PDB file of C-alpha atoms in Angstrom:
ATOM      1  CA  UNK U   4     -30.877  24.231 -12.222  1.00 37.00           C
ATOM      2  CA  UNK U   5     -28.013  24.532 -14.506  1.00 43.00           C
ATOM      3  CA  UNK U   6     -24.620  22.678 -13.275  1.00 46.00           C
ATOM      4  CA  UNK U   7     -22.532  25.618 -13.370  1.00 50.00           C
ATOM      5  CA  UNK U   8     -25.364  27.603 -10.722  1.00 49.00           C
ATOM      6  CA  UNK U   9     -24.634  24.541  -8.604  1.00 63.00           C
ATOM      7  CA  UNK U  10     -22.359  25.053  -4.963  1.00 67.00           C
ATOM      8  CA  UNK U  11     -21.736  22.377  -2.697  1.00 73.00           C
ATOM      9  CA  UNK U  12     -22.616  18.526  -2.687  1.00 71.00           C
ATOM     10  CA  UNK U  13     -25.523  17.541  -4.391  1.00 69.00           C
ATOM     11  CA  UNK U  14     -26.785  13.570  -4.351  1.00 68.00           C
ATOM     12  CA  UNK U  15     -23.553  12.783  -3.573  1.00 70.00           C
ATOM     13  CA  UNK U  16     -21.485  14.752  -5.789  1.00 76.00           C
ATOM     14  CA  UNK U  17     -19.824  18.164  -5.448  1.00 81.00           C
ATOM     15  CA  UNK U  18     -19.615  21.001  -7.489  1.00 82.00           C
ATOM     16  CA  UNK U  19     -17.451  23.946  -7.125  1.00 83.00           C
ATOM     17  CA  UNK U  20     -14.766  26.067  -9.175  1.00 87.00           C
ATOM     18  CA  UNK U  21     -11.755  23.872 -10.077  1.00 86.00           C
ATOM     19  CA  UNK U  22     -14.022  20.815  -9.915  1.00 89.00           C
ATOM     20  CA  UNK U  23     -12.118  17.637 -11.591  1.00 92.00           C
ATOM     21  CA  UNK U  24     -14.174  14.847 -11.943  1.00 93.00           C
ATOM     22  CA  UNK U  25     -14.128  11.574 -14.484  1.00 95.00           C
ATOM     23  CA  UNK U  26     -16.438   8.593 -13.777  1.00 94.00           C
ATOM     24  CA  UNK U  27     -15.869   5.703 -16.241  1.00 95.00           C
ATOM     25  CA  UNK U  28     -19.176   5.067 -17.766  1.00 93.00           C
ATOM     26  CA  UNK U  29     -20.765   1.271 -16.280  1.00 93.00           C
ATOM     27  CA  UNK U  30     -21.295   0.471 -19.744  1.00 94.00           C
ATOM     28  CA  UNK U  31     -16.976   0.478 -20.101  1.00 95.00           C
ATOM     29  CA  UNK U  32     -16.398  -0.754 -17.253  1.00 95.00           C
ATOM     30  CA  UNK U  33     -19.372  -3.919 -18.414  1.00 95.00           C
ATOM     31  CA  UNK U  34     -17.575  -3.952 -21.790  1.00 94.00           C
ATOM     32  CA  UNK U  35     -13.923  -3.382 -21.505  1.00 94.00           C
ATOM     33  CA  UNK U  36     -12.731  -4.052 -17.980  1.00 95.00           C
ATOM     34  CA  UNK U  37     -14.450  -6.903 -16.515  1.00 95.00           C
ATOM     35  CA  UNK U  38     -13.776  -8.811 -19.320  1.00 95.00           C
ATOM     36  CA  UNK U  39     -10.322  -8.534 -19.246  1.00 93.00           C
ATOM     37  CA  UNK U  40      -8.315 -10.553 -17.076  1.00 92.00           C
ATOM     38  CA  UNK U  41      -5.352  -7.630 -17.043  1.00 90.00           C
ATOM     39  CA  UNK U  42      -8.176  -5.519 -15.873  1.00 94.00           C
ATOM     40  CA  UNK U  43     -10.855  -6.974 -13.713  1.00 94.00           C
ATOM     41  CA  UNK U  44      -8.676  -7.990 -10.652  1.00 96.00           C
ATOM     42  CA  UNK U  45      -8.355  -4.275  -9.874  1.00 97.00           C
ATOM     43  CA  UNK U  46      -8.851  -1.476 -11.470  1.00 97.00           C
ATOM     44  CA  UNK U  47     -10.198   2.527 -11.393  1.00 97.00           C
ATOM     45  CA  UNK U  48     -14.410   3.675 -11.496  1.00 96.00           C
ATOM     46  CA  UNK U  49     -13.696   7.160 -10.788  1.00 96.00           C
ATOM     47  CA  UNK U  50     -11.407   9.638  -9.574  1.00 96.00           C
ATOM     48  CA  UNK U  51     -10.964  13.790  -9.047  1.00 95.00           C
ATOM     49  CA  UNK U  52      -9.903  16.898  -7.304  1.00 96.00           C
ATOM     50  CA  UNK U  53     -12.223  19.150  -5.361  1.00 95.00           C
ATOM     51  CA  UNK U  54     -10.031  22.156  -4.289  1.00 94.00           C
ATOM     52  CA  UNK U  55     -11.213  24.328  -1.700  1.00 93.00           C
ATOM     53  CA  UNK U  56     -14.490  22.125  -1.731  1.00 93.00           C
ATOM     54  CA  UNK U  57     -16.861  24.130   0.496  1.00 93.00           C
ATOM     55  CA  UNK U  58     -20.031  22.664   1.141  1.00 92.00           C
ATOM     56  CA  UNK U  59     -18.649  19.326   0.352  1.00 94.00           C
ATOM     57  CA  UNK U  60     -20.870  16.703   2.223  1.00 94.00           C
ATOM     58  CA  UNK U  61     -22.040  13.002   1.427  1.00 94.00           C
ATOM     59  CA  UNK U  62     -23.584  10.653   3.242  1.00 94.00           C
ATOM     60  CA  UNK U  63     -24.017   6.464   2.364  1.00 93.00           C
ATOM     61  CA  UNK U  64     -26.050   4.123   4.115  1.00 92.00           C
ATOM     62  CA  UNK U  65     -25.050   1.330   2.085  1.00 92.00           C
ATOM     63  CA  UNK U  66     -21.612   2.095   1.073  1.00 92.00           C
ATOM     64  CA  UNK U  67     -20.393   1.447  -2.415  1.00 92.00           C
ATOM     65  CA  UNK U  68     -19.302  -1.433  -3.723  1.00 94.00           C
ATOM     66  CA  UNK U  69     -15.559  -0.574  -5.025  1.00 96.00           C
ATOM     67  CA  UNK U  70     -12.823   1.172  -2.177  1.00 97.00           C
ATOM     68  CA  UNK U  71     -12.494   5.229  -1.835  1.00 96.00           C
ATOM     69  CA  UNK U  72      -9.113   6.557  -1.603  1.00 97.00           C
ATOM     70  CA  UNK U  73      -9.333  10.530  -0.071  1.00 96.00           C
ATOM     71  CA  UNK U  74      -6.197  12.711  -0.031  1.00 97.00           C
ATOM     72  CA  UNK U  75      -6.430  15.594   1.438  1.00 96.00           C
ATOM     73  CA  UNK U  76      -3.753  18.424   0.927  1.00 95.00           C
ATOM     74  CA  UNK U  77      -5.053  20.878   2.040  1.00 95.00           C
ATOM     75  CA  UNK U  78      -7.444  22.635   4.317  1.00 96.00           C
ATOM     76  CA  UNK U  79      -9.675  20.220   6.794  1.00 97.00           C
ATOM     77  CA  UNK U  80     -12.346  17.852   6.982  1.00 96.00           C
ATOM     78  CA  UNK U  81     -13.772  14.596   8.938  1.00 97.00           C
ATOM     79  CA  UNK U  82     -15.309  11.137   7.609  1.00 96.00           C
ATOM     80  CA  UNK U  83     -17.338   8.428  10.117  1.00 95.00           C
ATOM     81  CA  UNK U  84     -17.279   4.741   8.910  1.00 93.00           C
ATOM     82  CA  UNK U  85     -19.991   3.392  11.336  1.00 84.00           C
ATOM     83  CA  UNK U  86     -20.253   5.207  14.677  1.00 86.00           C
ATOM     84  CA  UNK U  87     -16.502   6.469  14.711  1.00 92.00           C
ATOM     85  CA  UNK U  88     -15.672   9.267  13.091  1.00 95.00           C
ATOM     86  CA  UNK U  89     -12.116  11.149  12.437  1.00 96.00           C
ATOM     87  CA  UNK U  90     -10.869  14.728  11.711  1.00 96.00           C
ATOM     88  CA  UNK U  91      -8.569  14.744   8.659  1.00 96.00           C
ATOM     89  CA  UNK U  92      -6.072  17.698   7.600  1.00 95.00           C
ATOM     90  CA  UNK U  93      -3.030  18.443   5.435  1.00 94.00           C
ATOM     91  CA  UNK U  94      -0.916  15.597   4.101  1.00 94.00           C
ATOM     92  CA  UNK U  95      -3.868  12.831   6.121  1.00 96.00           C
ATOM     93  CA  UNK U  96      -4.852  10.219   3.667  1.00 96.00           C
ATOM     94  CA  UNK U  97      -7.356   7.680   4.929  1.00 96.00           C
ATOM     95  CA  UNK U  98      -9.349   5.041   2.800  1.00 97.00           C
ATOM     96  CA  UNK U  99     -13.107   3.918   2.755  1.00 96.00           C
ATOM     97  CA  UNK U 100     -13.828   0.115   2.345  1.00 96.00           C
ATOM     98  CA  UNK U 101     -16.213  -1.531   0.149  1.00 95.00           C
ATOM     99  CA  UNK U 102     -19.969  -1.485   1.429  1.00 95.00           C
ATOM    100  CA  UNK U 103     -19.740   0.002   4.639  1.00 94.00           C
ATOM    101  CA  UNK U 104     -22.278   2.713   5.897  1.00 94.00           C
ATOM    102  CA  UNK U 105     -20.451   5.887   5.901  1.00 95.00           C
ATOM    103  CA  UNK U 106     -20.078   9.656   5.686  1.00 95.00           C
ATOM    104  CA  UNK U 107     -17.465  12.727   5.119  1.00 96.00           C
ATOM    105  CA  UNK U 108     -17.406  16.333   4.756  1.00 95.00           C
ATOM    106  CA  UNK U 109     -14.955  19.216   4.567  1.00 95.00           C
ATOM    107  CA  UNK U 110     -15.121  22.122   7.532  1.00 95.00           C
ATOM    108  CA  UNK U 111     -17.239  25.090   6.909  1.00 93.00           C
ATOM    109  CA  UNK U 112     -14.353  27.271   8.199  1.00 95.00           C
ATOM    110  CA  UNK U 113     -11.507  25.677   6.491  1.00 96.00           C
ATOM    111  CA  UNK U 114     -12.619  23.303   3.428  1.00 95.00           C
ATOM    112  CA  UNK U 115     -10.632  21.051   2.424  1.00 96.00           C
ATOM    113  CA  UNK U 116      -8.763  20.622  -1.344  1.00 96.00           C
ATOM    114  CA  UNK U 117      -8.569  16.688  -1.896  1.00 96.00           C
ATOM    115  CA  UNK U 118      -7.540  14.170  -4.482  1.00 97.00           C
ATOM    116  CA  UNK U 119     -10.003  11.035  -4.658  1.00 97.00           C
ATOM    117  CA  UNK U 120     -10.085   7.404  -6.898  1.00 97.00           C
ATOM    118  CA  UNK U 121     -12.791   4.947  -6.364  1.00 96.00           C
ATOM    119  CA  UNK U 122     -11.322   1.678  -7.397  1.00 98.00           C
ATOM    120  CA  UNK U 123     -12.966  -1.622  -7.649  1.00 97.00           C
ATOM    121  CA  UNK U 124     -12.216  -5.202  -9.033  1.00 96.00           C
ATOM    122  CA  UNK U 125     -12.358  -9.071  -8.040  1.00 96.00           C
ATOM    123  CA  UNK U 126      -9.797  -8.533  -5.459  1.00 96.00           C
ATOM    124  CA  UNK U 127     -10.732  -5.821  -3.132  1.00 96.00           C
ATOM    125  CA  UNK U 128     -11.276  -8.079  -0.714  1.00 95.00           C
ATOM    126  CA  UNK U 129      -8.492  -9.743  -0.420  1.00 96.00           C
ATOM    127  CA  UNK U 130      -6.874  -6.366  -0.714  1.00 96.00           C
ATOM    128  CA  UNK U 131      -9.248  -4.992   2.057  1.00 96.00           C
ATOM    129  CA  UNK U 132      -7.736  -7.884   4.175  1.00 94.00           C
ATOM    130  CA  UNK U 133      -3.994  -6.447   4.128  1.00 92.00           C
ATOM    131  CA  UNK U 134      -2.988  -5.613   7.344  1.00 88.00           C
ATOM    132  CA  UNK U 135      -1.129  -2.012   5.350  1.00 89.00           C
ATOM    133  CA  UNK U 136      -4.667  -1.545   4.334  1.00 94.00           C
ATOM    134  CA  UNK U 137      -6.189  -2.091   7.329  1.00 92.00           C
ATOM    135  CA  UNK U 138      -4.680   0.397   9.207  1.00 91.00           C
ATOM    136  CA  UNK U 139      -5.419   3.016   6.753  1.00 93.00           C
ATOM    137  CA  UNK U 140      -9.452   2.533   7.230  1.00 94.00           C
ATOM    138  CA  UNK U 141      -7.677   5.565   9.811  1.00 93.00           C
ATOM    139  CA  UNK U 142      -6.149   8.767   8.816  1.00 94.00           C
ATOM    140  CA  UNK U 143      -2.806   8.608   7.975  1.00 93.00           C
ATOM    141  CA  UNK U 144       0.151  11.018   7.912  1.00 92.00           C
ATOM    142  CA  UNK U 145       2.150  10.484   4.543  1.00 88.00           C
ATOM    143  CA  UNK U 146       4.854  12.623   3.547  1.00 80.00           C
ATOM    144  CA  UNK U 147       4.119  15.238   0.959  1.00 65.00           C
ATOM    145  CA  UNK U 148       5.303  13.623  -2.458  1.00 71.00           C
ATOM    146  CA  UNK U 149       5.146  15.177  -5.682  1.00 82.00           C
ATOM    147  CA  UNK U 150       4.918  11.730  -7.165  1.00 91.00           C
ATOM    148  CA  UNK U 151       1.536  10.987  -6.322  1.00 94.00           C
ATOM    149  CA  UNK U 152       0.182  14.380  -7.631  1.00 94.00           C
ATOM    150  CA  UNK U 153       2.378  13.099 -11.007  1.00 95.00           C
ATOM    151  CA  UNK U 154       0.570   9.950 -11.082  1.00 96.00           C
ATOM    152  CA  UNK U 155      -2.675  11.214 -10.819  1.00 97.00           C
ATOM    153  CA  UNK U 156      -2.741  13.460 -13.594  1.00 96.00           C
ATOM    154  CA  UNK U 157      -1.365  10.878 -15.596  1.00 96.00           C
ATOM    155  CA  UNK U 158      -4.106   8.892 -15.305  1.00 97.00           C
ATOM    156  CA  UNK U 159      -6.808  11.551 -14.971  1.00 97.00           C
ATOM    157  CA  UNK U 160      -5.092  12.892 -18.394  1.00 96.00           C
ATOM    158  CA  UNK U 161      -5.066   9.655 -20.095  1.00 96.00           C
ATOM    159  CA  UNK U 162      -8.888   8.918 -19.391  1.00 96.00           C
ATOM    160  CA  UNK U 163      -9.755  12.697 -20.489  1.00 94.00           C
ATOM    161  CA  UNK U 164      -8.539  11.350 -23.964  1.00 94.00           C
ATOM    162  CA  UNK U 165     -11.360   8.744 -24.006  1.00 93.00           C
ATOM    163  CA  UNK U 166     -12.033   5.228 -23.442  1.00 94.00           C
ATOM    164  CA  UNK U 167     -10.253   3.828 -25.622  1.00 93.00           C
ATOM    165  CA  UNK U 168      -8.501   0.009 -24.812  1.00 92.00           C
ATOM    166  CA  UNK U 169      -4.791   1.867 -24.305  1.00 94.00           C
ATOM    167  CA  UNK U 170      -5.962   4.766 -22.385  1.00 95.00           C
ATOM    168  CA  UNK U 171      -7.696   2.090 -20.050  1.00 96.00           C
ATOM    169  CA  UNK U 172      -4.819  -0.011 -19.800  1.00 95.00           C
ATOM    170  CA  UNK U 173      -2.281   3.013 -18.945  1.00 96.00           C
ATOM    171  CA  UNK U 174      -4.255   4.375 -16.583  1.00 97.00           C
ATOM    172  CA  UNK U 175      -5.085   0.664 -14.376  1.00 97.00           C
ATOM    173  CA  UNK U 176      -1.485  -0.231 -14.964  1.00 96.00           C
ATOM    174  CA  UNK U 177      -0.703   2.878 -13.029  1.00 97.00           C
ATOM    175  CA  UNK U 178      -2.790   2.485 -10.495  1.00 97.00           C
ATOM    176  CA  UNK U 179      -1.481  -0.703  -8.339  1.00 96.00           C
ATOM    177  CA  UNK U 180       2.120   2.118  -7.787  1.00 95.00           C
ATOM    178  CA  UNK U 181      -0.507   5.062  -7.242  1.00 97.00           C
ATOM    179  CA  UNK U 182      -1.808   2.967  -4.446  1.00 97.00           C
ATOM    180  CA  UNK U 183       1.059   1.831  -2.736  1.00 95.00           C
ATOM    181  CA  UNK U 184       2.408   5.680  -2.561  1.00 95.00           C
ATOM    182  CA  UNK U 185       0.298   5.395   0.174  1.00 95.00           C
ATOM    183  CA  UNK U 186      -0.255   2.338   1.554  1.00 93.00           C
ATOM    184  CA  UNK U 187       3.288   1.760   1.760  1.00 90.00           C
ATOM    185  CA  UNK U 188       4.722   5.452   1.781  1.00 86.00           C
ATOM    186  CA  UNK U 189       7.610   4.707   4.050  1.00 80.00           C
ATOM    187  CA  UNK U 190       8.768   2.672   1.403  1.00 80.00           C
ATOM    188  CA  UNK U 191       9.356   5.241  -1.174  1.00 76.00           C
ATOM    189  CA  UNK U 192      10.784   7.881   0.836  1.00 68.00           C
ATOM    190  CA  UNK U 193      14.451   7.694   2.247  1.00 62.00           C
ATOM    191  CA  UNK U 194      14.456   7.049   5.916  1.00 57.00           C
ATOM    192  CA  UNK U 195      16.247   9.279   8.268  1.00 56.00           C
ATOM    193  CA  UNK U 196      17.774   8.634  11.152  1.00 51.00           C
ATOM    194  CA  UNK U 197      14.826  11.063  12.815  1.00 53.00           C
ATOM    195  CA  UNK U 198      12.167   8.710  10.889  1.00 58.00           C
ATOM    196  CA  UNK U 199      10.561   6.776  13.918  1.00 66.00           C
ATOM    197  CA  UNK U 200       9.543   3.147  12.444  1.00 72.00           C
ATOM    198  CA  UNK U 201       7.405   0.563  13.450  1.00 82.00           C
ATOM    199  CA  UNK U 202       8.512  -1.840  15.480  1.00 89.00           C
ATOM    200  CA  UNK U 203       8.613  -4.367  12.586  1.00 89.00           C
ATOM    201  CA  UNK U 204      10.272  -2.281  10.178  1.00 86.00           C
ATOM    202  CA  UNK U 205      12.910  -1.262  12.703  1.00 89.00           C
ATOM    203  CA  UNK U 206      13.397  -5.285  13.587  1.00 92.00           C
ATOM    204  CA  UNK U 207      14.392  -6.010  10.023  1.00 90.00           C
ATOM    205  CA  UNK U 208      16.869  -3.022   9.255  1.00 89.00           C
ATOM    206  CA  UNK U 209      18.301  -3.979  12.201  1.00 91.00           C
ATOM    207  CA  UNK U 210      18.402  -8.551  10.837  1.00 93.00           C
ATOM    208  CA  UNK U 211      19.509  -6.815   7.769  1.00 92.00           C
ATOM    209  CA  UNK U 212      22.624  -4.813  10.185  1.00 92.00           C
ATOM    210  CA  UNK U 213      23.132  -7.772  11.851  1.00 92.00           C
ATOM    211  CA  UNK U 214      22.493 -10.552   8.843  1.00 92.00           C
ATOM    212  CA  UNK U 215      26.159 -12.469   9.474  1.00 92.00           C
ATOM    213  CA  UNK U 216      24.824 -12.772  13.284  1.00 91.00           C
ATOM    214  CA  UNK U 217      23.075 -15.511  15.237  1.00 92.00           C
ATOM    215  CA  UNK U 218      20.097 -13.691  16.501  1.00 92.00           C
ATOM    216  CA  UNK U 219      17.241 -15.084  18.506  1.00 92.00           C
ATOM    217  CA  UNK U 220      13.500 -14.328  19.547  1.00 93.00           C
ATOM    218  CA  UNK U 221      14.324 -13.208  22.643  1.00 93.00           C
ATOM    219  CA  UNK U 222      17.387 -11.450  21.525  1.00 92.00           C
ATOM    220  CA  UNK U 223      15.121  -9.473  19.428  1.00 92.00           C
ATOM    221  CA  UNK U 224      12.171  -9.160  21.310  1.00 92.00           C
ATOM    222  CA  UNK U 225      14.154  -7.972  24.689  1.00 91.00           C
ATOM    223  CA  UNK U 226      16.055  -5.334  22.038  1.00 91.00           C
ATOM    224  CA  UNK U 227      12.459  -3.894  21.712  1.00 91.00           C
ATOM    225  CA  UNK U 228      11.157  -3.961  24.831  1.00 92.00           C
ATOM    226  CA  UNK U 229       8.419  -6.615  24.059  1.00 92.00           C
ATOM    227  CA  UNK U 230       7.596 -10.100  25.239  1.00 93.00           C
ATOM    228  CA  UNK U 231       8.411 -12.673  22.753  1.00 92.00           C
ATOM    229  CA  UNK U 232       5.071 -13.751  22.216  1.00 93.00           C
ATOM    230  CA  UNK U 233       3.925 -10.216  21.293  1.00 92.00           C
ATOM    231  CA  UNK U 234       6.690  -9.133  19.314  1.00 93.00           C
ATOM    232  CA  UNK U 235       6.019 -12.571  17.279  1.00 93.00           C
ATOM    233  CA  UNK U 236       2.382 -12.011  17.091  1.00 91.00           C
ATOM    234  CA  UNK U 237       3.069  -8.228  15.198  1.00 89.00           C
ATOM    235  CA  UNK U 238       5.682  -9.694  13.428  1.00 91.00           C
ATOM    236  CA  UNK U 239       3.947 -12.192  12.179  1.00 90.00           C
ATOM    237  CA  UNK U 240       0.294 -10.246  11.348  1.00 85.00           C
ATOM    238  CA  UNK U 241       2.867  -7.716   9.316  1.00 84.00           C
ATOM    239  CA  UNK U 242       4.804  -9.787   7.320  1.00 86.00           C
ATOM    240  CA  UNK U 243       3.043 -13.373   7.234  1.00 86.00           C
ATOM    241  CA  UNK U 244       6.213 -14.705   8.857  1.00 89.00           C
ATOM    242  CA  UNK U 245       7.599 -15.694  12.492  1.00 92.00           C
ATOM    243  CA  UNK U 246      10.675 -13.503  13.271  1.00 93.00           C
ATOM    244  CA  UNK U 247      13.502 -16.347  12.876  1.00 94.00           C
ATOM    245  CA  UNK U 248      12.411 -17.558   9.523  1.00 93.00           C
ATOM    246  CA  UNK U 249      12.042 -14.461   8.188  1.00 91.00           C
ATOM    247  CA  UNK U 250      15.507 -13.779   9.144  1.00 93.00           C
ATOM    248  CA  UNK U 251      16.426 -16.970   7.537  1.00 93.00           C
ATOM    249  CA  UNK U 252      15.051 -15.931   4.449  1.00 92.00           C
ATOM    250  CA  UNK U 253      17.123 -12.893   4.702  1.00 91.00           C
ATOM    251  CA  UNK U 254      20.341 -14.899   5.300  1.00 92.00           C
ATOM    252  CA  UNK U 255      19.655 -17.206   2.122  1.00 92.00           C
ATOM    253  CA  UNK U 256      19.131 -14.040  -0.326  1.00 92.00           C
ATOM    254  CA  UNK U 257      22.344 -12.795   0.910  1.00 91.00           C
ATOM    255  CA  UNK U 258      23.740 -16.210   0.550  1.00 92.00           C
ATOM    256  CA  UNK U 259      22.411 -16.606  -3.227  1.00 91.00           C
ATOM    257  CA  UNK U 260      23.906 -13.317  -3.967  1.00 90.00           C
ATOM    258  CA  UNK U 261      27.162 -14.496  -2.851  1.00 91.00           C
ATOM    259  CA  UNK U 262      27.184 -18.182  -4.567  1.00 91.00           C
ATOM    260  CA  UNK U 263      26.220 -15.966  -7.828  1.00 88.00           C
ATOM    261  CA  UNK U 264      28.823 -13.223  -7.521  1.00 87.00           C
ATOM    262  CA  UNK U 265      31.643 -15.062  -6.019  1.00 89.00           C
ATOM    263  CA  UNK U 266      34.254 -17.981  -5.618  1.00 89.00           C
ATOM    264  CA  UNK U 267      33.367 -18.710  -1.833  1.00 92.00           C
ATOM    265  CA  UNK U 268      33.109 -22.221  -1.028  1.00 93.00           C
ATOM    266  CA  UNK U 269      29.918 -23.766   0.215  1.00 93.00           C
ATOM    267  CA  UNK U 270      30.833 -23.777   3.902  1.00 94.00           C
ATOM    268  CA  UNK U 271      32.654 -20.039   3.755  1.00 94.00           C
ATOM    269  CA  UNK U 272      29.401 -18.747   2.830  1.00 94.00           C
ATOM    270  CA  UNK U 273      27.962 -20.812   5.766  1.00 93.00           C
ATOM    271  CA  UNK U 274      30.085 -19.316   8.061  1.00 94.00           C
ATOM    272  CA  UNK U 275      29.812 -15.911   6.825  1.00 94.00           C
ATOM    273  CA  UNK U 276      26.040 -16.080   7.452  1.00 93.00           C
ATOM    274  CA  UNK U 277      26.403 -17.615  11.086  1.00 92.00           C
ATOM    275  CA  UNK U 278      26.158 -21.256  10.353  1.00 93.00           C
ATOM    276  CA  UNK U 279      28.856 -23.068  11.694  1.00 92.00           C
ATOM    277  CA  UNK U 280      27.276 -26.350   9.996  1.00 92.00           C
ATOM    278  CA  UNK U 281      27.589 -26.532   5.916  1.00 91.00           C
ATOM    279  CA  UNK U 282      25.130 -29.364   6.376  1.00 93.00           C
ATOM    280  CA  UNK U 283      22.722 -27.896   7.987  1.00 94.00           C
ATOM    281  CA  UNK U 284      23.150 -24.403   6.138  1.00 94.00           C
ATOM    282  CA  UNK U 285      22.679 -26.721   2.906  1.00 94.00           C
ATOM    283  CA  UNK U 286      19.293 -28.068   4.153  1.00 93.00           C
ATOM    284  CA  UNK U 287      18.138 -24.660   5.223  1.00 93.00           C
ATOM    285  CA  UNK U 288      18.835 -23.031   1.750  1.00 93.00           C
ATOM    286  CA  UNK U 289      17.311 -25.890   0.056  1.00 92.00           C
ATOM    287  CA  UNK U 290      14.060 -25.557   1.981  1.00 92.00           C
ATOM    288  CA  UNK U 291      14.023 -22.126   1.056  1.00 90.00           C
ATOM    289  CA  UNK U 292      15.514 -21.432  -2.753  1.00 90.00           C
ATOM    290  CA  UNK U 293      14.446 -25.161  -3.900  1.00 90.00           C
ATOM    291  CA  UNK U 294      17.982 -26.040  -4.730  1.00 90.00           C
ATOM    292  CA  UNK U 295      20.995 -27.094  -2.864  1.00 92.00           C
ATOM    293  CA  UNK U 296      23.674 -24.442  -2.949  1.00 92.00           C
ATOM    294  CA  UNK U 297      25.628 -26.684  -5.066  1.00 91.00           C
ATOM    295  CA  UNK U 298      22.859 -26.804  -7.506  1.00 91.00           C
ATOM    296  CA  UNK U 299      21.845 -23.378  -7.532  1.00 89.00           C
ATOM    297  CA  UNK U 300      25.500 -22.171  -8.655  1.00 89.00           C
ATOM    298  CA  UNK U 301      25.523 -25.284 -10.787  1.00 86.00           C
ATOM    299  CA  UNK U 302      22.435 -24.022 -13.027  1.00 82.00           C
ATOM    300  CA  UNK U 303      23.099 -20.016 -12.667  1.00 68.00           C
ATOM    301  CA  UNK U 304      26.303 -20.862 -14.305  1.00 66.00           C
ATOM    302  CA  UNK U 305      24.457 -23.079 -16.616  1.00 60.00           C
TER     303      UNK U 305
END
């Protein structure tokens, strides 16, 4: 049967007008990117558009061994990793882990129109293992960016042009910001007062609003209605820190700023940042930066 007769998905792939499709041949990914080291830690085996992709239907037992990033923007569709499957629509992205059984298709009444990658490398699983990746194993709202269209066609457009070392290079260099348009969306759109955050992200605009403050755990924890243990325990699974020192942190790259942009004695910057103890503020910025304060404006004006 000749390809361009073909409608629908067939062994795994679909094929329909307006079909976009490049699969980097095994053989360059044997002989150009595992090999190199700028390459192999992550890095693109596929990617495409299906618009309008009736008929679209696949179905793994096995999985695959890289990740599978679906966008859809437009129409509607549903995956199932395991036993639990999800409806997907407009602006929903959701990605598929590495070797897990799964399956996906578009509606019959309303197909959907999707942009996909299938990326791979020596990390994906410690990437899988993000908790910002995690959650996106589910469908996830994003705001409609024009960015991540841009992005894709630049690296769709650079791989049309061959295989050469450059195109491969553009194209993987661009990937690590193509992926966190998504997995960390909020983060490249401005936030509105209308925006509702997670708790997390609201707690540290609001250390940041409050940085020359003493605030506690339960301070913060009673502001959002948690118990402190709880609030720590998200905090913590989010950003790898316990609330306090992470505000810490915050207070000594404020403080750094100041020691490198102005004239402010030791223990004015101290108090500015809630410490009513230069000593003390001293010890905490060493245990953090690696250098007293002293030091630190010592060698940046060296």
């Amino acid at each position: 049967m000749n390809a361009k007769n073909k409608e629908g998905s067939i062994k795994n792939i679909w094929y329909g007008i307006g079909r976009q499709r490049i699969e980097i041949p095994k053989t360059v990914l044997k002989q150009k990117v595992h090999p190199n080291a700028m390459l192999n830690k992550l890095h693109l085996c596929s990617l495409g558009y299906y618009p309008n992709a009736r008929g679209h239907y696949t179905y793994r037992k096995k999985g695959l061994p890289e990740n599978f990033l679906f966008y859809c923007v437009d129409g509607a569709g549903w995956y199932q990793i395991g036993d639990k499957r999800s409806e997907v629509g407009p602006n929903q992205f959701f990605i598929l882990p590495q070797n897990v059984e799964h399956a996906y298709a578009s509606t019959d009444d309303n197909p959907w129109s999707i942009y996909w990658i299938h990326f791979g490398g020596e990390s994906l699983p410690e990437f899988n293992e993000l908790h910002a990746v995690q959650k996106h194993f589910k469908p996830f709202y994003i705001k409609s960016s024009g960015e991540i269209i841009t992005m894709f066609s630049r690296m769709y457009k650079a791989l049309e042009l061959g295989y050469s070392t450059d195109n491969l290079i553009f194209a993987n260099l661009c990937l690590p910001h193509f992926l966190s348009l998504f997995i960390y969306n909020s983060k490249h759109t401005t936030v509105s007062p209308n925006d509702k955050l997670d708790v997390v992200d609201s707690a540290i605009l609001y250390m940041q609003e409050h940085i020359n403050e003493n605030i506690s755990l339960q301070d913060l924890s009673s502001h959002y209605n948690y118990s402190a243990s709880r609030f720590s325990s998200l905090f913590k699974q989010k950003t790898g820190y316990a609330p306090i020192d992470y505000f810490i942190q915050m207070k000594m790259q404020k403080a750094s700023q100041q020691l490198d942009f102005s004239s402010s004695s030791v223990k004015d910057i101290a108090l500015s940042m809630g410490f009513d103890d230069p000593y003390y503020f001293s010890k905490r910025f060493r245990k953090i930066i690696g250098l007293s304060p002293k030091q630190y404006r010592s060698q940046k004006k060296d």
